[in-house]
PDB file of C-alpha atoms in Angstrom:
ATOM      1  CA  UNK A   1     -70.865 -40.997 -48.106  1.00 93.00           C
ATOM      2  CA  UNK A   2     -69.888 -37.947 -46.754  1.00 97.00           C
ATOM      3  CA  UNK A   3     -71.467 -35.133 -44.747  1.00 98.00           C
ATOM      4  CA  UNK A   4     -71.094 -31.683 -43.868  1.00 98.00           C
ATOM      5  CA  UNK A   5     -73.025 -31.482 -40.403  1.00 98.00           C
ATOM      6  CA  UNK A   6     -74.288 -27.919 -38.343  1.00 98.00           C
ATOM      7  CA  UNK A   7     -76.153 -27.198 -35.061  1.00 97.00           C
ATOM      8  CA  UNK A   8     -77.304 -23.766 -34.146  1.00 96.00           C
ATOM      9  CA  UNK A   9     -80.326 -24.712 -32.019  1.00 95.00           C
ATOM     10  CA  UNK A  10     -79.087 -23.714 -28.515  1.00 93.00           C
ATOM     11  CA  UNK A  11     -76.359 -22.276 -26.840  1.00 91.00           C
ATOM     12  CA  UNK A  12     -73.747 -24.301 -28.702  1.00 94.00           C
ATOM     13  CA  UNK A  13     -72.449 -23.871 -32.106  1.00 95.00           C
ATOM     14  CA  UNK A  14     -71.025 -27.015 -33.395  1.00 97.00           C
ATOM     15  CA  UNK A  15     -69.827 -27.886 -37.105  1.00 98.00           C
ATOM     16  CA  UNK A  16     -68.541 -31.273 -38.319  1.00 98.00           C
ATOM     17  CA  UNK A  17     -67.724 -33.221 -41.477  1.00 98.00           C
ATOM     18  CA  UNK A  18     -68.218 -37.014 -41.356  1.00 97.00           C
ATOM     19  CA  UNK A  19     -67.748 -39.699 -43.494  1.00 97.00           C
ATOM     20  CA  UNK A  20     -69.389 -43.063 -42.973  1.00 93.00           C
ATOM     21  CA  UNK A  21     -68.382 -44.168 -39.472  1.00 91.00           C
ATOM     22  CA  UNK A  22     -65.600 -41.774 -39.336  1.00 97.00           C
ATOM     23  CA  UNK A  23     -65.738 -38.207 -37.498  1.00 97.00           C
ATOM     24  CA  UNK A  24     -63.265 -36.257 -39.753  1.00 98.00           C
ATOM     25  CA  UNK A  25     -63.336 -33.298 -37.932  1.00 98.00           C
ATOM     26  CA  UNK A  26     -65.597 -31.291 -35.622  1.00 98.00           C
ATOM     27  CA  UNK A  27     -65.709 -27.549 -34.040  1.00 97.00           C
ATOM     28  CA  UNK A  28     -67.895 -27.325 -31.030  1.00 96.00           C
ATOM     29  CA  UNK A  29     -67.824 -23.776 -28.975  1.00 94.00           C
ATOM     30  CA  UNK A  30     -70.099 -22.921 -26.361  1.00 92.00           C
ATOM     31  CA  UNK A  31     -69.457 -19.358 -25.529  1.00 86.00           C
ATOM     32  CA  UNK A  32     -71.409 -15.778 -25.460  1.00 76.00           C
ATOM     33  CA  UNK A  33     -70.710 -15.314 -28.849  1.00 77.00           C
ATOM     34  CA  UNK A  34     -73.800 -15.075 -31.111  1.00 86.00           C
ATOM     35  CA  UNK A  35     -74.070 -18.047 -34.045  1.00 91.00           C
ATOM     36  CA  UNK A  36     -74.141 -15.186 -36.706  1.00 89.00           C
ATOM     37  CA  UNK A  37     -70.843 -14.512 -35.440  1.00 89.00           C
ATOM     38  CA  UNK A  38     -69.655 -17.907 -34.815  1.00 92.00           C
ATOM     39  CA  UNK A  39     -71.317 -20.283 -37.624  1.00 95.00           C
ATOM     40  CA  UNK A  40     -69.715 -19.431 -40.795  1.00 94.00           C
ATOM     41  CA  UNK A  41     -66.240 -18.943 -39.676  1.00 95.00           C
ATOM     42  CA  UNK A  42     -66.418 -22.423 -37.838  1.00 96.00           C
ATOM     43  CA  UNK A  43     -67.594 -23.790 -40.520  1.00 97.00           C
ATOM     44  CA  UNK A  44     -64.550 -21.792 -42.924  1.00 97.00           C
ATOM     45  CA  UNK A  45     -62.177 -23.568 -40.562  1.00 97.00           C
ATOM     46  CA  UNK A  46     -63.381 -26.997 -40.081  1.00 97.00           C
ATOM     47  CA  UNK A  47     -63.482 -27.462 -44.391  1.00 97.00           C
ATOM     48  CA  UNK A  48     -60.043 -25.735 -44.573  1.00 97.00           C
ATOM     49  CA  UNK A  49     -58.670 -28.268 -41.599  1.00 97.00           C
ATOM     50  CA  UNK A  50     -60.158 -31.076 -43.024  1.00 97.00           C
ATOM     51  CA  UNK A  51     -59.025 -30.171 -46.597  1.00 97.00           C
ATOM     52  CA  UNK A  52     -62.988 -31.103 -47.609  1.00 97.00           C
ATOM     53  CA  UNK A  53     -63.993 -30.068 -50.888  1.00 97.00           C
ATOM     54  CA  UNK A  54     -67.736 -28.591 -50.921  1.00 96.00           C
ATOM     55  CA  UNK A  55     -68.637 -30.217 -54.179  1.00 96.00           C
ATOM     56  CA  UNK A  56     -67.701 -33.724 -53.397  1.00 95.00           C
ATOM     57  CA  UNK A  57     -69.896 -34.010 -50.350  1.00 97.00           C
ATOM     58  CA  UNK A  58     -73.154 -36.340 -50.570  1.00 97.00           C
ATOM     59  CA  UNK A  59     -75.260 -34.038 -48.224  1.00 98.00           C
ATOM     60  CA  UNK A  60     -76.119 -31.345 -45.512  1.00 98.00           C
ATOM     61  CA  UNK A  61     -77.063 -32.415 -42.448  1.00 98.00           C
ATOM     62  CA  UNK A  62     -78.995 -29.902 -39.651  1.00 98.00           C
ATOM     63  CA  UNK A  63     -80.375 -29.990 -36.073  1.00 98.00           C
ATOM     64  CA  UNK A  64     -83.641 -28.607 -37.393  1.00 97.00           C
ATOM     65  CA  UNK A  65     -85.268 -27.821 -34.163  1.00 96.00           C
ATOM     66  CA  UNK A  66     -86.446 -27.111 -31.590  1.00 97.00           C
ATOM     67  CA  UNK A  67     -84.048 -24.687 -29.767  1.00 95.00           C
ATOM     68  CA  UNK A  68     -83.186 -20.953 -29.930  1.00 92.00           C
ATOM     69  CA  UNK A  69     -85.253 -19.348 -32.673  1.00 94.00           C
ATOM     70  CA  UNK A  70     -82.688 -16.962 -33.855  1.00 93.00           C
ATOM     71  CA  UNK A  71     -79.982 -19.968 -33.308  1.00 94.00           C
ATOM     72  CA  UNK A  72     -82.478 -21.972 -35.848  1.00 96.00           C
ATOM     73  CA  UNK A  73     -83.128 -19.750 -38.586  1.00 95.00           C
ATOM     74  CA  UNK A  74     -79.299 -18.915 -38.841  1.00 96.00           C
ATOM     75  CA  UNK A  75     -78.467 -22.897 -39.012  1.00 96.00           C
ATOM     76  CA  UNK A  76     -81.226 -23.128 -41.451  1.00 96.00           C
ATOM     77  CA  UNK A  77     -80.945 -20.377 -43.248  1.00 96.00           C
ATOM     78  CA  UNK A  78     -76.864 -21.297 -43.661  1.00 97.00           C
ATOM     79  CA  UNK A  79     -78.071 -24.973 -45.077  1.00 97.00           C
ATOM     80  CA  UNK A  80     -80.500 -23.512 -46.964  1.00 97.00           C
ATOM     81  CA  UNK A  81     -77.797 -21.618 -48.610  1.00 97.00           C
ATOM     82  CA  UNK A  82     -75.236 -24.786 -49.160  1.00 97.00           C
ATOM     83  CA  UNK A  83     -78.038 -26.987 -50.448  1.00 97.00           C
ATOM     84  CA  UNK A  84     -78.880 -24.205 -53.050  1.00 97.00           C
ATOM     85  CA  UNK A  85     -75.295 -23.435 -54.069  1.00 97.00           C
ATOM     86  CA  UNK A  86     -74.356 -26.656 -54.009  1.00 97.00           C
ATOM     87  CA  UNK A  87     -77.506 -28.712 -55.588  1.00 97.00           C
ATOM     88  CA  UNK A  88     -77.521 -30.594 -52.302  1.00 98.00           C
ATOM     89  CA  UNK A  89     -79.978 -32.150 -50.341  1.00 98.00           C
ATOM     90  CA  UNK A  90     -81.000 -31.952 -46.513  1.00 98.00           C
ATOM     91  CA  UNK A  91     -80.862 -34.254 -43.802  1.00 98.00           C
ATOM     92  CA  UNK A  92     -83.352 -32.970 -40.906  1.00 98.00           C
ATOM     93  CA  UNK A  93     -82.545 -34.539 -37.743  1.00 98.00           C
ATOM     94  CA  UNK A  94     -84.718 -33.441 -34.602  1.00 98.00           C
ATOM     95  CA  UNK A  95     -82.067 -31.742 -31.922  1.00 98.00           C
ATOM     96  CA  UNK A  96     -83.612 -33.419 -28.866  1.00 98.00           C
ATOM     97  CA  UNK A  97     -83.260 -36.930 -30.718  1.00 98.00           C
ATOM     98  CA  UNK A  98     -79.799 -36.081 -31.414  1.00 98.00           C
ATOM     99  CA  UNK A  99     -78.764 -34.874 -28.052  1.00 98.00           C
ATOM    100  CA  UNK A 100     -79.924 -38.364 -27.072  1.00 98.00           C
ATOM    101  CA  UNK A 101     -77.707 -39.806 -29.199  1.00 98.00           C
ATOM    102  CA  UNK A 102     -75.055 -38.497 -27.218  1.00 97.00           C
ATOM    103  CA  UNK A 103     -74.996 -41.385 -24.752  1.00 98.00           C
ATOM    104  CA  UNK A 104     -74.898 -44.202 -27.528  1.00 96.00           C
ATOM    105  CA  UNK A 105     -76.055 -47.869 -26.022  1.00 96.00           C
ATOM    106  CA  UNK A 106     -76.845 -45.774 -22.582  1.00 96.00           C
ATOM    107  CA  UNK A 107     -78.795 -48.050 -19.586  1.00 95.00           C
ATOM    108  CA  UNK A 108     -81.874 -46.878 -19.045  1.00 97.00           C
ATOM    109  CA  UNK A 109     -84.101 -44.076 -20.109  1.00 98.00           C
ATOM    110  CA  UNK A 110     -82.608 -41.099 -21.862  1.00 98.00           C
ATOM    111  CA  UNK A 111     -84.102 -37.396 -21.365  1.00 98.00           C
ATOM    112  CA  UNK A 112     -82.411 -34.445 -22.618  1.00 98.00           C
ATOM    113  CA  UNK A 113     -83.890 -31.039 -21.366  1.00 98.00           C
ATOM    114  CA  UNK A 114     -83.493 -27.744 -23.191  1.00 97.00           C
ATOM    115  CA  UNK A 115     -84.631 -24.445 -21.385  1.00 96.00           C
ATOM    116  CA  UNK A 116     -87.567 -23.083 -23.095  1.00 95.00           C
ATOM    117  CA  UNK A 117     -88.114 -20.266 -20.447  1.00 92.00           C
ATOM    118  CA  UNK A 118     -90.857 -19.588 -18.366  1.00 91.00           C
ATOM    119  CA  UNK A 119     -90.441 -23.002 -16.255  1.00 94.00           C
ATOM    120  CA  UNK A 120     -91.004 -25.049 -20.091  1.00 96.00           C
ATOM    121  CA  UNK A 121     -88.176 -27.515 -21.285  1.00 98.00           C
ATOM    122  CA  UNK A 122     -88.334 -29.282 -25.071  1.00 98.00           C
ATOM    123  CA  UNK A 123     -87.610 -32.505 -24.572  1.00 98.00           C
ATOM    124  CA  UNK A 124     -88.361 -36.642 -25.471  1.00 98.00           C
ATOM    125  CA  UNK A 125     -87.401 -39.768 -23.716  1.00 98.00           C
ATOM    126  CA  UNK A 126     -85.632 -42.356 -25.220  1.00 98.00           C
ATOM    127  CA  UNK A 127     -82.999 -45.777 -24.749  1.00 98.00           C
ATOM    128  CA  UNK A 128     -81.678 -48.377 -26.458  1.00 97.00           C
ATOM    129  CA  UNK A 129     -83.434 -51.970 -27.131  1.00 95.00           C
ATOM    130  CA  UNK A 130     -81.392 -54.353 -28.829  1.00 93.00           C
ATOM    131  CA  UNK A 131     -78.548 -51.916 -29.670  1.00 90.00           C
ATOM    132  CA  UNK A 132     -81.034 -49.622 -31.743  1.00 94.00           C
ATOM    133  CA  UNK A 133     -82.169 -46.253 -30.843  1.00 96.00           C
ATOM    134  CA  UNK A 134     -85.639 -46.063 -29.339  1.00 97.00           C
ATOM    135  CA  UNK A 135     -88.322 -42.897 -29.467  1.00 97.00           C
ATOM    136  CA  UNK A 136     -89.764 -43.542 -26.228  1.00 98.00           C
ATOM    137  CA  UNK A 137     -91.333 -40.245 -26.204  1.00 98.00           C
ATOM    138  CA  UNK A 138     -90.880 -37.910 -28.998  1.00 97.00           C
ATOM    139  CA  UNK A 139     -89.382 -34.760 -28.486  1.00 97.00           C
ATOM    140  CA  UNK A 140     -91.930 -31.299 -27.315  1.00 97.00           C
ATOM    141  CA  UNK A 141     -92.714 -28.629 -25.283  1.00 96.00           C
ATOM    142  CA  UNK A 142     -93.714 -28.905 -22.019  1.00 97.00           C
ATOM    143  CA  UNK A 143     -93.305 -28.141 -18.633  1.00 97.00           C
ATOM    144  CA  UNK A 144     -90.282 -29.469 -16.403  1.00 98.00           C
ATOM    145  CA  UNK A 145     -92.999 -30.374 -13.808  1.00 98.00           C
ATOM    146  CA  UNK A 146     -94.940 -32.592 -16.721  1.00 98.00           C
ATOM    147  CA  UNK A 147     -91.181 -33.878 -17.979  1.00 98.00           C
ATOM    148  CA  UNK A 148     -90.756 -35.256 -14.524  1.00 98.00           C
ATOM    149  CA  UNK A 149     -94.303 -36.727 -14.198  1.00 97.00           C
ATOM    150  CA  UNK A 150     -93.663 -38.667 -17.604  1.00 97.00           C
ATOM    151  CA  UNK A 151     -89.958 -40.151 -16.238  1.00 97.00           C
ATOM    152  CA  UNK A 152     -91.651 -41.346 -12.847  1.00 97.00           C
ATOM    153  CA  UNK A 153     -94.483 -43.017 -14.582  1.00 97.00           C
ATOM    154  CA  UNK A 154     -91.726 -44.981 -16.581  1.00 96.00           C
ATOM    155  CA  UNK A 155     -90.320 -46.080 -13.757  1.00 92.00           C
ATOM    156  CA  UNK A 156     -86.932 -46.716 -14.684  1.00 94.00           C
ATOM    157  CA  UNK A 157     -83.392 -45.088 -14.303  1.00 97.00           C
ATOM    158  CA  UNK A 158     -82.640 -42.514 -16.333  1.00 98.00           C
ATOM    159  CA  UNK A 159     -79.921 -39.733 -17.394  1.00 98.00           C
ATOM    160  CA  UNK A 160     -80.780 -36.390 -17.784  1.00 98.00           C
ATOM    161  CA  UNK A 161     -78.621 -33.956 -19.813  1.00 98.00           C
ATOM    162  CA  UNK A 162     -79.018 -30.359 -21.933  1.00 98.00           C
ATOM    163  CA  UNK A 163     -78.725 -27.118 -21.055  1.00 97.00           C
ATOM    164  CA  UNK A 164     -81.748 -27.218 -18.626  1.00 97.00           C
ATOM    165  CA  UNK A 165     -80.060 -29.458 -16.427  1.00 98.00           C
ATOM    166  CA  UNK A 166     -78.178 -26.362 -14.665  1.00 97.00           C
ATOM    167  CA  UNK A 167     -81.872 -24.840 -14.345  1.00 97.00           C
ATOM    168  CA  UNK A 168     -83.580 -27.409 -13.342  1.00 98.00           C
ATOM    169  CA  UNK A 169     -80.973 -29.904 -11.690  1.00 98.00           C
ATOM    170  CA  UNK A 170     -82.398 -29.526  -8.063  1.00 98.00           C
ATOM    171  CA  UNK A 171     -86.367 -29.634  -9.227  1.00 98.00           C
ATOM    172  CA  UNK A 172     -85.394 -33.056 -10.654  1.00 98.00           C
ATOM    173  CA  UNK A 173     -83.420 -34.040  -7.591  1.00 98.00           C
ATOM    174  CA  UNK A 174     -86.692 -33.916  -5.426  1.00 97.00           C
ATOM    175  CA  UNK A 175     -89.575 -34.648  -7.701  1.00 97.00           C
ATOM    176  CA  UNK A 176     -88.211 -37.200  -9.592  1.00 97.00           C
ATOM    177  CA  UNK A 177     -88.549 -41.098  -7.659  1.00 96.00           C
ATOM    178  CA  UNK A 178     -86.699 -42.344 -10.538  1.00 94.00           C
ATOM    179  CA  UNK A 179     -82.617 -43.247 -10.039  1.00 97.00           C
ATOM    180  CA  UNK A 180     -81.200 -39.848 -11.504  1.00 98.00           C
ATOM    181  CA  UNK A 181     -77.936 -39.354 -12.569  1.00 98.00           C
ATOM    182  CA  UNK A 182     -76.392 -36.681 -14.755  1.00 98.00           C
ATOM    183  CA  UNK A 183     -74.521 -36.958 -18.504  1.00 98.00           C
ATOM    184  CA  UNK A 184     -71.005 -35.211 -17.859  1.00 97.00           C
ATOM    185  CA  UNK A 185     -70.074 -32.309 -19.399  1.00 95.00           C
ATOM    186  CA  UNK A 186     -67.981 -33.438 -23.008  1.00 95.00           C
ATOM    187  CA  UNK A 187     -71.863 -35.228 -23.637  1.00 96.00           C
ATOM    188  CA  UNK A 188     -74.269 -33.196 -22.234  1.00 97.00           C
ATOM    189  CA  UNK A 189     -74.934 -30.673 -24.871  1.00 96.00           C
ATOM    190  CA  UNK A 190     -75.407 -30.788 -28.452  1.00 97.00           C
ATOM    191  CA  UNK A 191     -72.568 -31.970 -30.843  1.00 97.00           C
ATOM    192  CA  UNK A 192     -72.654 -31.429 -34.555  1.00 98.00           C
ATOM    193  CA  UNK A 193     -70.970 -35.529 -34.385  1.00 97.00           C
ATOM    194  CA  UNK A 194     -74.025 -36.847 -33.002  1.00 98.00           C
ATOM    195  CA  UNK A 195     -76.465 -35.088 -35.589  1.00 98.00           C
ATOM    196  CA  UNK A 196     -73.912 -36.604 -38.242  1.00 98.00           C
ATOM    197  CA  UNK A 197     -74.397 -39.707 -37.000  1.00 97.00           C
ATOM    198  CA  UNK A 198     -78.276 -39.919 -36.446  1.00 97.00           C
ATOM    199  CA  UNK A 199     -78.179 -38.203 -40.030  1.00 98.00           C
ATOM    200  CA  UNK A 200     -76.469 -41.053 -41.693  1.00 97.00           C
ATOM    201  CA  UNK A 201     -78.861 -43.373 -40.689  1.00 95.00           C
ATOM    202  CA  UNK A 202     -81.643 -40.934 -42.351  1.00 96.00           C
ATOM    203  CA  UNK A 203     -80.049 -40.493 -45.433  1.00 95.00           C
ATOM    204  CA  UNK A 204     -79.964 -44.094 -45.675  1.00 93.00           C
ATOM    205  CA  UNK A 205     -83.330 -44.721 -45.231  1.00 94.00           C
ATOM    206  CA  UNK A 206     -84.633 -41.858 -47.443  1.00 95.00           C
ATOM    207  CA  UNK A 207     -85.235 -38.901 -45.377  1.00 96.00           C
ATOM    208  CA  UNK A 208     -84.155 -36.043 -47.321  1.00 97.00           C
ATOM    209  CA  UNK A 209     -85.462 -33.116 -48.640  1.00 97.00           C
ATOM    210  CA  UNK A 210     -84.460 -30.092 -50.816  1.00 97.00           C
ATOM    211  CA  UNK A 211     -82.650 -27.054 -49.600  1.00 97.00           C
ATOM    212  CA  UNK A 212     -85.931 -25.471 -50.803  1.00 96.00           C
ATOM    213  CA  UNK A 213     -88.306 -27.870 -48.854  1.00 96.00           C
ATOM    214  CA  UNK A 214     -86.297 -27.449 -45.501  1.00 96.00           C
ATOM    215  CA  UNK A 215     -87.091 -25.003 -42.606  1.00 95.00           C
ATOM    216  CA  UNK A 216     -86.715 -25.356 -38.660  1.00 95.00           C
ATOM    217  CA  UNK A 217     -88.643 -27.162 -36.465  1.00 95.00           C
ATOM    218  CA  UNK A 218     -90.701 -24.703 -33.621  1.00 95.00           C
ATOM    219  CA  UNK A 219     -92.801 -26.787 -31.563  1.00 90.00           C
ATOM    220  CA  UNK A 220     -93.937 -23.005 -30.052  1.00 78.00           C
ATOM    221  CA  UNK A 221     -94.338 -19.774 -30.787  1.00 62.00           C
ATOM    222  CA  UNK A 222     -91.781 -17.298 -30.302  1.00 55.00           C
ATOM    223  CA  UNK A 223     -91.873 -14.718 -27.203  1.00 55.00           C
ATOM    224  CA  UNK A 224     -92.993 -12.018 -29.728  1.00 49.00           C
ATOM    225  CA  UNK A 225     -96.024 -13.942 -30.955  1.00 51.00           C
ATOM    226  CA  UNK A 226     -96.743 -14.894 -27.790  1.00 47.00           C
ATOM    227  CA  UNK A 227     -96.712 -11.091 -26.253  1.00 50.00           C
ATOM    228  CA  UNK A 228     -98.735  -9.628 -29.349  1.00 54.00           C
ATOM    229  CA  UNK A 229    -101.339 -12.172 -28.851  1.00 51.00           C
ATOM    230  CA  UNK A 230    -101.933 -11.411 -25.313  1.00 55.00           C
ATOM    231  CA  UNK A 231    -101.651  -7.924 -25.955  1.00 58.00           C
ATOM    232  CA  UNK A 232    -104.257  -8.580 -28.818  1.00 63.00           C
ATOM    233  CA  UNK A 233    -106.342 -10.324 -26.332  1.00 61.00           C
ATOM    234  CA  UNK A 234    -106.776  -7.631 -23.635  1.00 63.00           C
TER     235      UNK A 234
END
């Protein structure tokens, strides 16, 4: 089985082409450079590198969400496109879950962190029971404050990682009573290798849809809903 895998959700652009267990090849940037600029040409390369024929491919795999909104409808919108073209179905995997999935058979609790602005992070909590990934918490909106709250409850150690540990690194370092450490930097933000890999899994089990069927995953409404509904409200 083989998959052509894309993440647009935050700050990093990443494009990858697995095969079963095997990583063929994978283009991760995280620069200023907008995904409308980056995507496509990534994604040019990493099929010409990786001599990958479109046709032959079982499957499109996505980070559908949450993340940057523009970041989302661009990797949707490109998958969208493929699975039309191509007569080939999605696989939908949920960004925070596959951040998580960075830090494979980690000890402990898991808790990626994505700035949302205005002090909110999307998030989950997760670990590993018996070698098999774990939903502790699944992944939302919600305050950093409320993120914390949830890990000390829990009790246990856990790893933070994401682009809103940079943000948010010292609020965690004195709220949180739980042991804190930090993933490094090569596993801290999102990889188009581990959607790939949590994909496989889905596509095994069943979880696909249509090109048609698929669209990102929110969990809040954009800035501009959010300003002409207060402005609506005055």
């Amino acid at each position: 089985m083989k998959l052509l895998v894309l993440d647009s959700s935050g700050l990093v652009a990443s494009v990858a082409v697995m095969e079963e267990d095997t990583l063929i090849g994978e283009y991760t940037i995280n620069h200023k450079k907008t995904h409308s600029q980056t995507l496509l040409p990534m994604l040019d390369e990493v099929v010409k590198m990786t001599e990958t024929n479109l046709e032959e491919i079982d499957a499109i795999a996505i980070a559908k969400g949450p993340g940057s909104f523009t970041g989302l409808r661009i990797g949707s919108a490109t998958a969208k496109g493929l699975g039309l073209a191509l007569q080939k179905p999605i696989v939908s995997v949920p960004t925070v879950d596959a951040i998580a999935y960075n830090l494979y058979q980690a000890q402990g609790y898991i808790c990626p962190i994505m700035d949302a602005r205005r002090n909110q992070v999307y998030t989950g909590i997760y670990c590993f029971e018996d070698g098999k990934f774990k939903v502790v918490e699944e992944q939302c909106a919600r305050s950093i404050d409320e993120t914390i709250e949830a890990i000390n409850e829990l009790g246990g150690a856990v790893i933070f990682l994401g682009d809103g540990v940079p943000v948010f690194k010292e609020t965690i370092l004195e709220k949180c009573t739980a042991a804190v450490s930090f993933a490094p930097a090569h596993l801290s933000r999102q990889r188009a290798g581990a959607v790939g890999s949590l994909a496989m899994e889905y596509y095994k089990q069943g979880k696909i849809e249509s090109a048609t069927e698929h669209g990102p995953e929110y969990l809040r409404k954009s800035q501009a809903e959010r300003e002409r509904e207060e402005k609506n409200a005055r």
